[in-house]
Coordinates of C-alpha atoms in Angstrom, one line a residue:
Chain A
M2 CA 34.2 -19.9 10.4
D3 CA 31.2 -22.0 11.1
A4 CA 31.2 -25.2 9.0
H5 CA 27.1 -24.8 8.9
A6 CA 25.9 -22.2 6.4
I7 CA 22.5 -22.8 7.8
E8 CA 21.6 -24.6 11.3
L9 CA 18.7 -25.1 13.4
R10 CA 19.0 -25.3 16.8
N11 CA 16.3 -27.2 19.5
I12 CA 13.8 -25.7 17.1
R13 CA 10.3 -25.7 19.0
K14 CA 7.3 -24.3 16.8
V15 CA 3.8 -25.0 17.8
F16 CA 0.5 -24.0 15.5
G17 CA -2.6 -23.0 17.1
K18 CA -2.8 -24.1 20.6
D19 CA -1.7 -27.6 20.5
D20 CA -0.3 -28.6 17.4
V21 CA 3.2 -29.1 17.8
L22 CA 5.2 -28.9 14.4
F23 CA 8.8 -29.4 15.5
D24 CA 9.9 -29.8 19.2
G25 CA 13.5 -29.7 19.9
F26 CA 14.4 -30.2 16.0
S27 CA 17.6 -29.9 14.6
F28 CA 19.1 -29.8 11.6
A29 CA 22.1 -28.3 9.5
V30 CA 23.1 -27.2 6.1
P31 CA 27.3 -27.2 5.6
R32 CA 28.3 -24.5 3.9
G33 CA 28.1 -24.6 -0.5
Q34 CA 25.8 -28.0 -0.1
S35 CA 22.7 -28.5 -1.9
V36 CA 20.2 -30.1 0.0
A37 CA 16.7 -31.3 -0.9
I38 CA 14.1 -31.6 1.5
V39 CA 11.1 -33.9 0.8
G40 CA 7.9 -35.4 2.2
P41 CA 4.2 -35.5 2.5
S42 CA 2.0 -32.2 2.9
G43 CA 2.0 -30.9 6.4
A44 CA 5.5 -32.3 7.2
G45 CA 6.6 -29.0 8.0
K46 CA 8.7 -28.3 4.8
S47 CA 8.0 -25.0 3.9
T48 CA 7.6 -24.2 7.8
L49 CA 11.4 -25.1 8.3
L50 CA 12.2 -23.4 5.2
N51 CA 10.7 -19.9 6.4
L52 CA 12.1 -20.6 9.9
A53 CA 15.7 -20.6 7.7
A54 CA 14.9 -17.7 5.9
L55 CA 13.9 -15.8 9.0
V56 CA 10.6 -14.8 7.4
D57 CA 9.4 -17.1 10.0
S58 CA 10.3 -17.3 14.2
A59 CA 10.5 -20.3 16.3
D60 CA 8.5 -20.4 19.7
A61 CA 11.9 -21.9 21.1
G62 CA 15.6 -22.8 19.8
E63 CA 18.0 -20.8 17.7
V64 CA 18.5 -20.4 13.9
R65 CA 21.9 -20.4 13.0
I66 CA 23.3 -18.4 9.7
D67 CA 27.1 -18.7 9.3
G68 CA 27.3 -19.7 12.6
V69 CA 25.5 -16.6 14.5
A70 CA 22.4 -16.6 16.1
R71 CA 20.0 -14.8 14.1
N72 CA 16.5 -13.3 14.5
I73 CA 13.2 -12.2 12.0
S74 CA 14.9 -8.3 12.1
E75 CA 17.8 -9.5 10.7
V76 CA 16.4 -11.4 7.6
G77 CA 17.5 -8.4 5.1
S78 CA 21.3 -7.9 6.2
L79 CA 21.9 -11.6 5.3
S80 CA 23.2 -12.8 1.5
L81 CA 20.6 -14.9 1.0
A82 CA 17.8 -15.4 -1.4
Y83 CA 14.7 -16.8 -1.5
I84 CA 12.5 -18.4 -5.0
F85 CA 8.9 -19.2 -3.5
Q86 CA 6.7 -21.1 -5.3
R87 CA 5.0 -18.5 -7.2
D88 CA 6.7 -16.0 -8.8
A89 CA 7.0 -12.6 -6.7
L90 CA 7.3 -9.9 -9.9
L91 CA 5.6 -6.7 -9.9
P92 CA 3.1 -6.6 -12.4
W93 CA 3.5 -2.6 -13.3
K94 CA 7.4 -3.5 -13.6
T95 CA 9.7 -4.6 -16.5
V96 CA 11.4 -7.6 -16.3
L97 CA 14.7 -5.8 -16.5
D98 CA 13.4 -4.1 -13.3
N99 CA 12.0 -6.9 -11.3
A100 CA 15.0 -8.0 -12.0
M101 CA 16.6 -5.2 -10.0
M102 CA 14.1 -5.4 -7.3
G103 CA 17.0 -6.1 -4.6
L104 CA 19.1 -3.8 -5.9
L105 CA 16.5 -1.3 -5.5
C106 CA 16.0 -2.4 -1.6
R107 CA 19.1 -2.0 -1.0
R108 CA 19.2 1.2 -2.8
M109 CA 22.4 -0.1 -5.5
E110 CA 21.0 0.7 -8.5
T111 CA 23.8 1.8 -10.2
S112 CA 24.6 1.7 -13.9
E113 CA 27.4 -1.3 -13.6
W114 CA 24.4 -3.3 -11.7
R115 CA 22.1 -2.3 -14.2
Q116 CA 24.7 -4.0 -16.6
K117 CA 25.0 -6.9 -14.7
A118 CA 21.3 -7.2 -14.5
L119 CA 21.1 -7.4 -18.3
D120 CA 24.2 -9.2 -18.6
L121 CA 22.5 -12.1 -15.7
L122 CA 19.0 -11.8 -18.0
R123 CA 20.8 -12.6 -21.0
E124 CA 22.8 -15.2 -19.5
I125 CA 19.2 -16.7 -18.4
G126 CA 17.8 -16.4 -21.9
L127 CA 15.4 -13.5 -20.9
A128 CA 17.4 -10.5 -22.7
E129 CA 14.6 -10.0 -25.7
Y130 CA 12.5 -10.0 -22.9
C131 CA 13.6 -7.1 -20.6
D132 CA 11.4 -4.3 -21.4
R133 CA 8.5 -6.5 -21.4
L134 CA 5.9 -6.6 -18.5
P135 CA 5.6 -9.9 -16.6
S136 CA 2.0 -10.6 -17.7
T137 CA 3.3 -10.9 -21.6
L138 CA 5.9 -13.9 -20.2
S139 CA 5.5 -17.6 -20.0
G140 CA 5.2 -19.1 -16.3
G141 CA 8.4 -20.3 -17.1
Q142 CA 9.8 -17.0 -18.1
R143 CA 8.6 -15.3 -14.9
Q144 CA 9.9 -17.9 -12.9
L145 CA 13.1 -17.4 -14.5
A146 CA 13.3 -13.6 -14.1
A147 CA 11.9 -14.4 -10.6
I148 CA 15.3 -16.7 -10.0
A149 CA 17.2 -13.7 -12.0
Q150 CA 15.7 -11.3 -9.3
N151 CA 17.1 -13.5 -6.3
I152 CA 20.8 -14.1 -7.6
L153 CA 21.5 -11.0 -9.2
L154 CA 23.2 -10.2 -5.8
E155 CA 25.1 -13.7 -5.7
P156 CA 23.6 -14.9 -2.7
E157 CA 26.0 -17.3 -0.5
M158 CA 22.4 -19.1 0.6
L159 CA 19.7 -19.7 -1.8
L160 CA 16.1 -21.0 -0.4
L161 CA 14.0 -22.5 -2.8
D162 CA 9.9 -23.2 -1.8
E163 CA 9.0 -25.4 -4.5
P164 CA 10.0 -23.0 -7.3
F165 CA 9.1 -25.7 -10.4
S166 CA 5.9 -27.0 -9.0
A167 CA 3.7 -25.0 -11.3
L168 CA 6.0 -25.5 -14.5
D169 CA 5.3 -28.2 -17.3
F170 CA 7.6 -30.9 -17.4
Q171 CA 9.8 -29.1 -20.3
N172 CA 10.2 -26.0 -18.7
K173 CA 11.2 -27.9 -15.3
L174 CA 13.8 -29.6 -17.1
L175 CA 15.4 -26.1 -18.5
L176 CA 15.1 -24.6 -15.2
E177 CA 16.8 -27.5 -13.2
M178 CA 19.6 -27.2 -15.7
R179 CA 20.1 -23.3 -15.2
L180 CA 19.8 -24.1 -11.7
L181 CA 22.4 -27.1 -11.9
K182 CA 24.6 -24.2 -13.4
L183 CA 24.1 -21.6 -10.5
L184 CA 24.3 -24.4 -7.7
A185 CA 28.1 -24.7 -9.2
G186 CA 28.5 -21.3 -8.3
R187 CA 28.8 -18.4 -10.1
K188 CA 32.8 -17.1 -10.5
G189 CA 33.6 -20.3 -8.8
K190 CA 32.4 -19.8 -5.7
P191 CA 29.6 -22.5 -4.5
V192 CA 26.5 -21.8 -3.2
T193 CA 24.5 -23.4 -0.6
S194 CA 21.3 -24.0 -0.9
L195 CA 18.1 -25.6 1.0
F196 CA 15.4 -26.8 -1.7
V197 CA 11.6 -28.1 -0.6
T198 CA 9.7 -29.8 -3.3
H199 CA 7.4 -33.0 -3.5
D200 CA 8.9 -34.2 -6.3
I201 CA 11.3 -37.2 -5.8
D202 CA 13.1 -36.9 -9.0
E203 CA 13.6 -33.3 -8.5
A204 CA 15.2 -33.5 -5.5
L205 CA 17.3 -36.0 -6.6
V206 CA 18.5 -34.2 -9.3
V207 CA 19.5 -30.8 -7.8
A208 CA 20.3 -32.1 -4.4
E209 CA 23.5 -33.5 -2.8
R210 CA 21.8 -34.9 -0.3
V211 CA 18.1 -35.4 0.0
V212 CA 16.4 -35.4 3.5
V213 CA 12.8 -36.9 4.2
L214 CA 10.8 -34.8 6.6
G215 CA 7.9 -36.7 7.9
R216 CA 5.6 -36.9 11.0
R217 CA 3.8 -39.7 12.9
P218 CA 0.1 -39.2 13.8
G219 CA 0.1 -37.3 16.9
G220 CA 3.6 -36.6 16.6
S221 CA 6.2 -33.8 15.7
A222 CA 8.2 -33.4 12.5
Q223 CA 11.3 -35.5 12.1
V224 CA 14.4 -36.3 9.6
M225 CA 13.2 -39.6 9.1
L226 CA 15.9 -40.5 6.4
D227 CA 19.0 -38.4 5.2
I228 CA 21.2 -40.1 2.0
Q229 CA 23.6 -38.8 0.0
V230 CA 23.1 -38.6 -3.8
P231 CA 25.6 -41.0 -5.7
I232 CA 26.4 -38.0 -8.5
P233 CA 28.6 -35.2 -7.9
L234 CA 26.7 -31.7 -8.7
A235 CA 29.1 -31.2 -11.3
E236 CA 28.4 -34.1 -13.5
R237 CA 24.4 -33.8 -13.2
D238 CA 22.2 -33.9 -16.1
P239 CA 18.4 -33.6 -15.7
I240 CA 17.3 -36.5 -17.5
A241 CA 20.8 -38.9 -17.3
T242 CA 20.6 -38.3 -13.7
R243 CA 17.0 -39.5 -13.4
Q244 CA 17.8 -42.5 -15.3
C245 CA 21.1 -43.7 -13.7
P246 CA 20.6 -47.0 -11.7
E247 CA 22.2 -45.2 -8.4
V248 CA 19.6 -42.7 -8.5
R249 CA 16.9 -45.0 -8.9
N250 CA 18.0 -47.0 -6.0
A251 CA 18.1 -43.6 -3.4
F252 CA 14.3 -42.9 -5.0
Q253 CA 13.4 -46.7 -4.2
E254 CA 14.7 -45.5 -0.6
L255 CA 13.4 -42.3 -0.5
W256 CA 9.9 -43.1 -1.4
A257 CA 9.8 -46.5 0.9
A258 CA 10.6 -43.8 3.7
I259 CA 8.1 -41.3 2.7
R260 CA 5.2 -43.8 1.4
P261 CA 4.2 -44.9 5.7
L262 CA 4.0 -41.1 6.2
V263 CA 1.3 -40.0 3.5
A264 CA -1.8 -41.5 5.1
G265 CA -0.2 -40.0 8.5
A266 CA 0.2 -36.3 7.5
T267 CA -0.9 -33.2 9.0
N268 CA -1.9 -30.0 7.5
N269 CA 0.9 -27.3 8.5
G270 CA 3.1 -26.4 5.7
Chain B
M83 CA -25.1 -9.9 -48.1
A84 CA -24.5 -11.0 -44.7
D85 CA -23.0 -7.1 -44.2
S86 CA -26.5 -5.3 -45.2
K87 CA -27.8 -7.9 -42.9
R88 CA -25.7 -7.2 -39.6
F89 CA -26.1 -3.4 -40.9
L90 CA -30.0 -3.3 -40.9
R91 CA -30.0 -5.6 -37.5
I92 CA -27.7 -2.7 -36.0
A93 CA -30.0 -0.1 -37.3
L94 CA -33.1 -1.7 -35.7
R95 CA -31.8 -2.3 -32.7
R96 CA -30.9 1.3 -32.6
V97 CA -34.3 2.6 -33.3
L98 CA -35.7 0.1 -31.1
Q99 CA -33.4 1.8 -28.4
L100 CA -33.9 5.5 -28.8
L101 CA -38.2 4.4 -29.4
P102 CA -38.8 4.8 -25.9
G103 CA -36.9 7.8 -25.5
I104 CA -38.7 9.6 -28.2
A105 CA -42.1 8.1 -27.2
F106 CA -41.5 9.9 -24.1
L107 CA -40.6 13.3 -25.3
A108 CA -43.8 13.3 -27.6
I109 CA -46.0 12.2 -25.1
W110 CA -44.5 15.0 -22.7
Q111 CA -44.6 17.3 -25.3
V112 CA -48.5 16.6 -26.6
L113 CA -49.4 16.9 -22.7
G114 CA -47.5 19.6 -21.8
M115 CA -49.1 21.8 -24.5
R116 CA -52.2 21.7 -22.0
P117 CA -51.7 24.7 -19.7
S118 CA -52.7 22.6 -16.5
V119 CA -49.6 19.9 -17.2
G120 CA -46.9 22.5 -19.2
F121 CA -47.4 24.6 -15.5
F122 CA -45.8 21.8 -13.8
F123 CA -43.8 19.9 -16.3
S124 CA -43.3 22.5 -18.9
T125 CA -42.5 21.0 -22.7
P126 CA -39.5 19.1 -24.2
L127 CA -39.3 22.4 -26.9
D128 CA -39.5 24.9 -24.3
V129 CA -36.7 23.7 -22.3
V130 CA -34.5 23.5 -25.3
R131 CA -35.3 27.2 -25.8
T132 CA -34.3 28.0 -22.4
I133 CA -31.5 26.1 -22.5
G134 CA -30.5 27.9 -25.5
S135 CA -31.6 31.3 -24.1
L136 CA -29.5 30.6 -20.8
I137 CA -26.5 29.8 -23.0
G138 CA -26.9 33.0 -24.8
S139 CA -27.0 35.2 -21.7
G140 CA -24.1 33.2 -20.2
E141 CA -26.1 32.4 -17.6
L142 CA -25.9 28.7 -17.9
Q143 CA -22.2 28.7 -18.0
R144 CA -21.5 31.1 -15.1
N145 CA -23.5 28.6 -13.1
L146 CA -22.2 25.1 -14.5
G147 CA -18.2 26.7 -13.9
V148 CA -19.2 27.3 -10.1
T149 CA -21.0 23.7 -9.5
A150 CA -17.8 22.3 -11.2
A151 CA -15.5 24.3 -9.3
E152 CA -17.0 23.1 -5.9
T153 CA -17.2 19.6 -7.0
L154 CA -14.0 19.2 -8.4
G155 CA -12.3 21.4 -5.4
G156 CA -13.9 18.9 -2.7
F157 CA -13.4 15.6 -4.7
V158 CA -10.0 16.7 -5.3
L159 CA -9.1 17.7 -1.9
G160 CA -11.4 14.9 -0.3
N161 CA -9.5 12.1 -2.5
L162 CA -5.8 13.5 -1.6
V163 CA -6.7 13.8 2.1
G164 CA -8.6 10.8 2.4
S165 CA -6.3 8.6 0.2
A166 CA -2.9 10.2 2.2
F167 CA -4.7 9.5 5.6
G168 CA -5.7 6.0 4.5
I169 CA -2.1 4.9 3.3
G170 CA -0.6 6.8 6.4
L171 CA -2.5 4.2 8.4
W172 CA -0.2 1.8 7.2
Y173 CA 2.5 3.3 9.3
S174 CA 1.1 2.4 12.6
E175 CA -1.3 -0.7 13.1
T176 CA -1.7 1.7 16.9
S177 CA -3.0 4.5 14.5
A178 CA -5.3 2.1 12.2
W179 CA -6.4 0.2 15.5
I180 CA -7.3 3.7 16.8
A181 CA -8.7 5.3 14.4
K182 CA -11.3 2.6 12.9
P183 CA -13.8 2.8 15.5
Y184 CA -14.0 6.8 14.4
L185 CA -13.8 6.3 11.0
T186 CA -16.9 3.9 11.4
I187 CA -18.9 6.1 13.3
L188 CA -18.1 9.4 11.1
G189 CA -18.7 7.1 7.9
S190 CA -22.2 6.4 9.1
V191 CA -23.1 10.1 9.3
P192 CA -24.6 11.5 6.5
V193 CA -22.7 14.2 5.7
F194 CA -25.3 16.3 4.0
A195 CA -27.1 16.4 7.5
L196 CA -23.9 18.8 8.5
A197 CA -24.9 21.0 5.5
P198 CA -26.4 23.8 7.8
M199 CA -23.1 23.3 9.6
T200 CA -21.0 24.0 6.7
I201 CA -23.3 27.5 6.1
L202 CA -22.3 28.6 9.3
W203 CA -18.7 27.6 9.4
F204 CA -17.6 29.3 5.7
G205 CA -20.8 31.3 4.7
I206 CA -22.6 31.0 1.7
G207 CA -20.2 31.5 -1.1
I208 CA -18.0 28.6 -2.6
G209 CA -16.3 27.6 0.5
A210 CA -19.3 25.6 2.0
K211 CA -20.0 23.8 -1.0
V212 CA -16.4 22.3 -1.6
A213 CA -16.8 21.6 2.4
L214 CA -19.8 19.5 1.8
A215 CA -18.4 17.9 -1.5
F216 CA -15.0 17.2 0.7
L217 CA -16.9 15.5 3.6
G218 CA -18.6 13.5 1.0
T219 CA -15.4 12.3 -0.3
V220 CA -12.8 12.5 2.5
L221 CA -13.9 9.2 4.4
V222 CA -14.7 7.0 1.3
A223 CA -11.2 8.0 0.1
A224 CA -9.6 6.9 3.3
A225 CA -11.2 3.2 3.5
Q226 CA -10.4 2.5 0.2
A227 CA -7.1 3.7 0.5
H228 CA -6.4 1.6 3.7
R229 CA -7.7 -1.1 2.3
G230 CA -5.6 -1.1 -0.8
V231 CA -2.4 -1.1 0.9
R232 CA -3.7 -3.4 3.1
L233 CA -4.3 -6.2 0.5
A234 CA -1.2 -5.8 -1.2
D235 CA 0.4 -9.3 -2.1
P236 CA 1.7 -10.7 1.2
L237 CA 3.8 -12.4 -0.9
L238 CA 5.7 -9.6 -2.5
V239 CA 5.9 -7.9 0.8
R240 CA 7.7 -10.6 2.1
R241 CA 9.9 -11.0 -1.1
F242 CA 10.2 -7.1 0.0
R243 CA 11.3 -7.7 3.3
V244 CA 14.1 -10.4 2.3
F245 CA 15.5 -8.4 0.0
G246 CA 16.0 -5.8 3.5
A247 CA 14.0 -2.8 1.9
S248 CA 12.9 -0.4 4.2
R249 CA 9.3 0.6 5.0
A250 CA 9.7 3.8 3.2
V251 CA 10.7 1.5 0.3
I252 CA 7.8 -0.7 0.9
F253 CA 5.6 2.1 1.2
R254 CA 7.1 3.5 -1.9
H255 CA 7.1 0.8 -4.8
L256 CA 5.0 -1.6 -3.5
L257 CA 1.8 -0.5 -1.4
L258 CA 1.2 2.9 -3.2
P259 CA 1.1 1.1 -6.8
S260 CA -0.9 -1.6 -5.0
A261 CA -3.4 0.6 -3.8
A262 CA -3.4 2.6 -6.7
L263 CA -6.5 0.9 -8.4
W264 CA -8.3 1.2 -4.9
I265 CA -7.9 4.8 -5.0
I266 CA -9.0 5.3 -8.7
G267 CA -11.9 2.8 -7.5
S268 CA -12.9 5.7 -4.9
L269 CA -12.9 8.3 -7.3
R270 CA -15.8 6.4 -9.2
L271 CA -17.2 6.1 -5.3
T272 CA -16.8 9.5 -4.6
I273 CA -17.5 11.9 -7.6
G274 CA -21.3 11.0 -6.9
S275 CA -21.2 11.9 -3.4
A276 CA -18.8 15.5 -4.6
L277 CA -21.7 16.8 -6.9
L278 CA -24.2 16.0 -4.6
G279 CA -22.8 17.7 -2.2
A280 CA -22.2 20.6 -4.0
F281 CA -25.6 20.7 -5.1
V282 CA -26.7 20.2 -1.9
G283 CA -24.5 23.3 -0.5
E284 CA -26.0 25.1 -3.4
F285 CA -29.5 24.4 -2.4
I286 CA -29.5 25.3 0.8
A287 CA -28.2 28.5 0.5
S288 CA -26.1 30.3 -2.1
D289 CA -25.8 33.2 -4.7
R290 CA -24.5 31.2 -8.1
G291 CA -24.6 27.4 -9.4
L292 CA -26.6 25.1 -10.8
G293 CA -28.4 24.5 -7.6
H294 CA -29.2 28.0 -6.9
L295 CA -30.5 28.1 -10.4
I296 CA -32.9 25.5 -9.9
V297 CA -34.1 26.8 -6.9
R298 CA -34.7 30.0 -8.1
A299 CA -36.4 28.6 -10.8
S300 CA -38.8 26.8 -8.8
G301 CA -39.4 29.8 -7.0
L302 CA -40.6 31.8 -9.8
Y303 CA -42.3 28.6 -10.7
D304 CA -40.2 28.3 -14.2
A305 CA -40.3 24.5 -14.6
A306 CA -38.5 24.8 -17.9
T307 CA -35.1 26.2 -16.1
V308 CA -35.5 23.9 -13.1
I309 CA -35.5 21.2 -16.1
A310 CA -32.8 22.8 -18.0
G311 CA -30.7 22.9 -14.9
V312 CA -31.2 19.6 -14.0
I313 CA -30.5 18.4 -17.4
T314 CA -27.1 20.1 -17.3
L315 CA -26.4 18.7 -14.1
A316 CA -27.1 15.3 -15.2
L317 CA -24.2 15.7 -18.6
M318 CA -22.4 17.6 -16.0
A319 CA -22.2 14.0 -14.2
L320 CA -22.1 11.9 -17.4
T321 CA -19.1 13.8 -18.1
L322 CA -17.2 13.4 -14.9
D323 CA -17.9 9.6 -15.1
A324 CA -16.4 9.6 -18.9
V325 CA -13.4 10.9 -17.7
I326 CA -13.0 8.9 -14.7
D327 CA -13.8 6.0 -17.1
M328 CA -10.8 6.9 -18.9
I329 CA -8.4 7.2 -16.0
E330 CA -9.4 3.8 -14.8
A331 CA -9.0 1.9 -18.2
R332 CA -5.5 3.7 -18.4
A333 CA -4.7 2.5 -14.5
Q334 CA -5.9 -0.8 -15.2
I335 CA -3.8 -1.8 -17.9
R336 CA -0.7 -0.1 -16.2
H337 CA -1.3 -1.8 -13.3
A338 CA -2.0 -5.3 -14.9
G339 CA 0.6 -5.1 -17.5
G340 CA -2.2 -6.1 -19.5
S341 CA -1.7 -4.6 -23.4
T342 CA 1.0 -2.2 -23.4
G343 CA 1.4 -3.2 -26.9
A344 CA 4.4 -5.6 -25.2
G345 CA 2.5 -8.5 -26.5
S346 CA -0.5 -10.4 -25.4
S347 CA -0.3 -12.6 -22.0
R348 CA 1.0 -16.3 -21.9
S349 CA 0.8 -18.8 -19.3

């Protein structure tokens, strides 16, 4: 079996007539690794995530999932979850029904899975909100419900597009803790994750590897820096990790790579 | 003290609100007592007496029932067919593209211009009026429903696709509920057209219904019966509007997940 869970090979992606975002771009996430992508707006972070999630297609090149080239029509057949910046909950369904949306889509709504959904909501602190509608929850609770919706099917790959950006700092810390627990693997099976964020600290807390994606003026997106975070994922704590001297050094290194790119970024996702 | 002041203020506003209506009725009554005016406009008291006698003979209820049946028949049928067609266009982009210019052309035709044709097709019975109410309803319902499914949250559509949902599942669990408010919005937009369609049909050729009652009375220079018919039509329109208000309010609560008793919204 291929060592890479997600691999983008020689990707070309053009917006409009001549805005070449990716040109011969290659990138890989090994199985079980947690990778964060940081960079200025317009560097192509969300586009890279959409390509990896097979919700967008490249003009050239291939996206390989578990070593097999895949296309956009196969998105539903993969063990992959994609958590968006905004929670994608159905406003007319209860939290429990929303958590079970993946089961509904795959026609797996058995009583056994319903019990699993209830157990998961209990595990993440949403048990008492099961019968409520999303509009009655706080932003943090809604995002937790969206995460529950995505992890109920125990995906092997988790893609996250700035999932905590709309939350206050306290909720962000709480959700980072939940995410770390999740990434360590449910039932001891580690999850491969690709996490896009603007927040360098957040990237250093939830990822084993942080990649800076950037564009020089007039050029296509490239990996500007690729570093390992010097603390094992299992030993992470959102606050302690932020204060750790090695992590502060990594922050400085990442910021030094991002800073020159900020002014030169263009406007594609 | 504050309560009594508030009560007085509300009472005063109520009186001020009623005053123009009372003044209008009083002037109408006084002027209408002159035969030269009363012949054309009748008087409020005559109208009330006429309504009473029409109810007493059962004529008003019979005609009201016919017009209501024609209106609701065309309205329900038009909204069902139109909504199903509008939503169904989601299944095929090609069909939607082909249908678009035809819907625009048909939408720009004043359907009541077809009234004489519907009499030709369906006769002077209830069928022609239902057909006119239907024609006044169906295109608006189709456009509203199609807009509703097209405007479903793209993030939710993407979420369903990532989960591997079939088109049927996306349609049933996402697009249909998303379009619900648009479909209910079309009820409000089309109830007036349905009533107008039924009325126009009765006006052109009929042997029953409020339109028939009004046309017959105007032929007999019976202004009081004409006005009684118009008032009954207005009350019917108000009742239908109130029913749609209720449906809309319930749907909005359900759709937005607002006040279901589950607690207030937080963010």
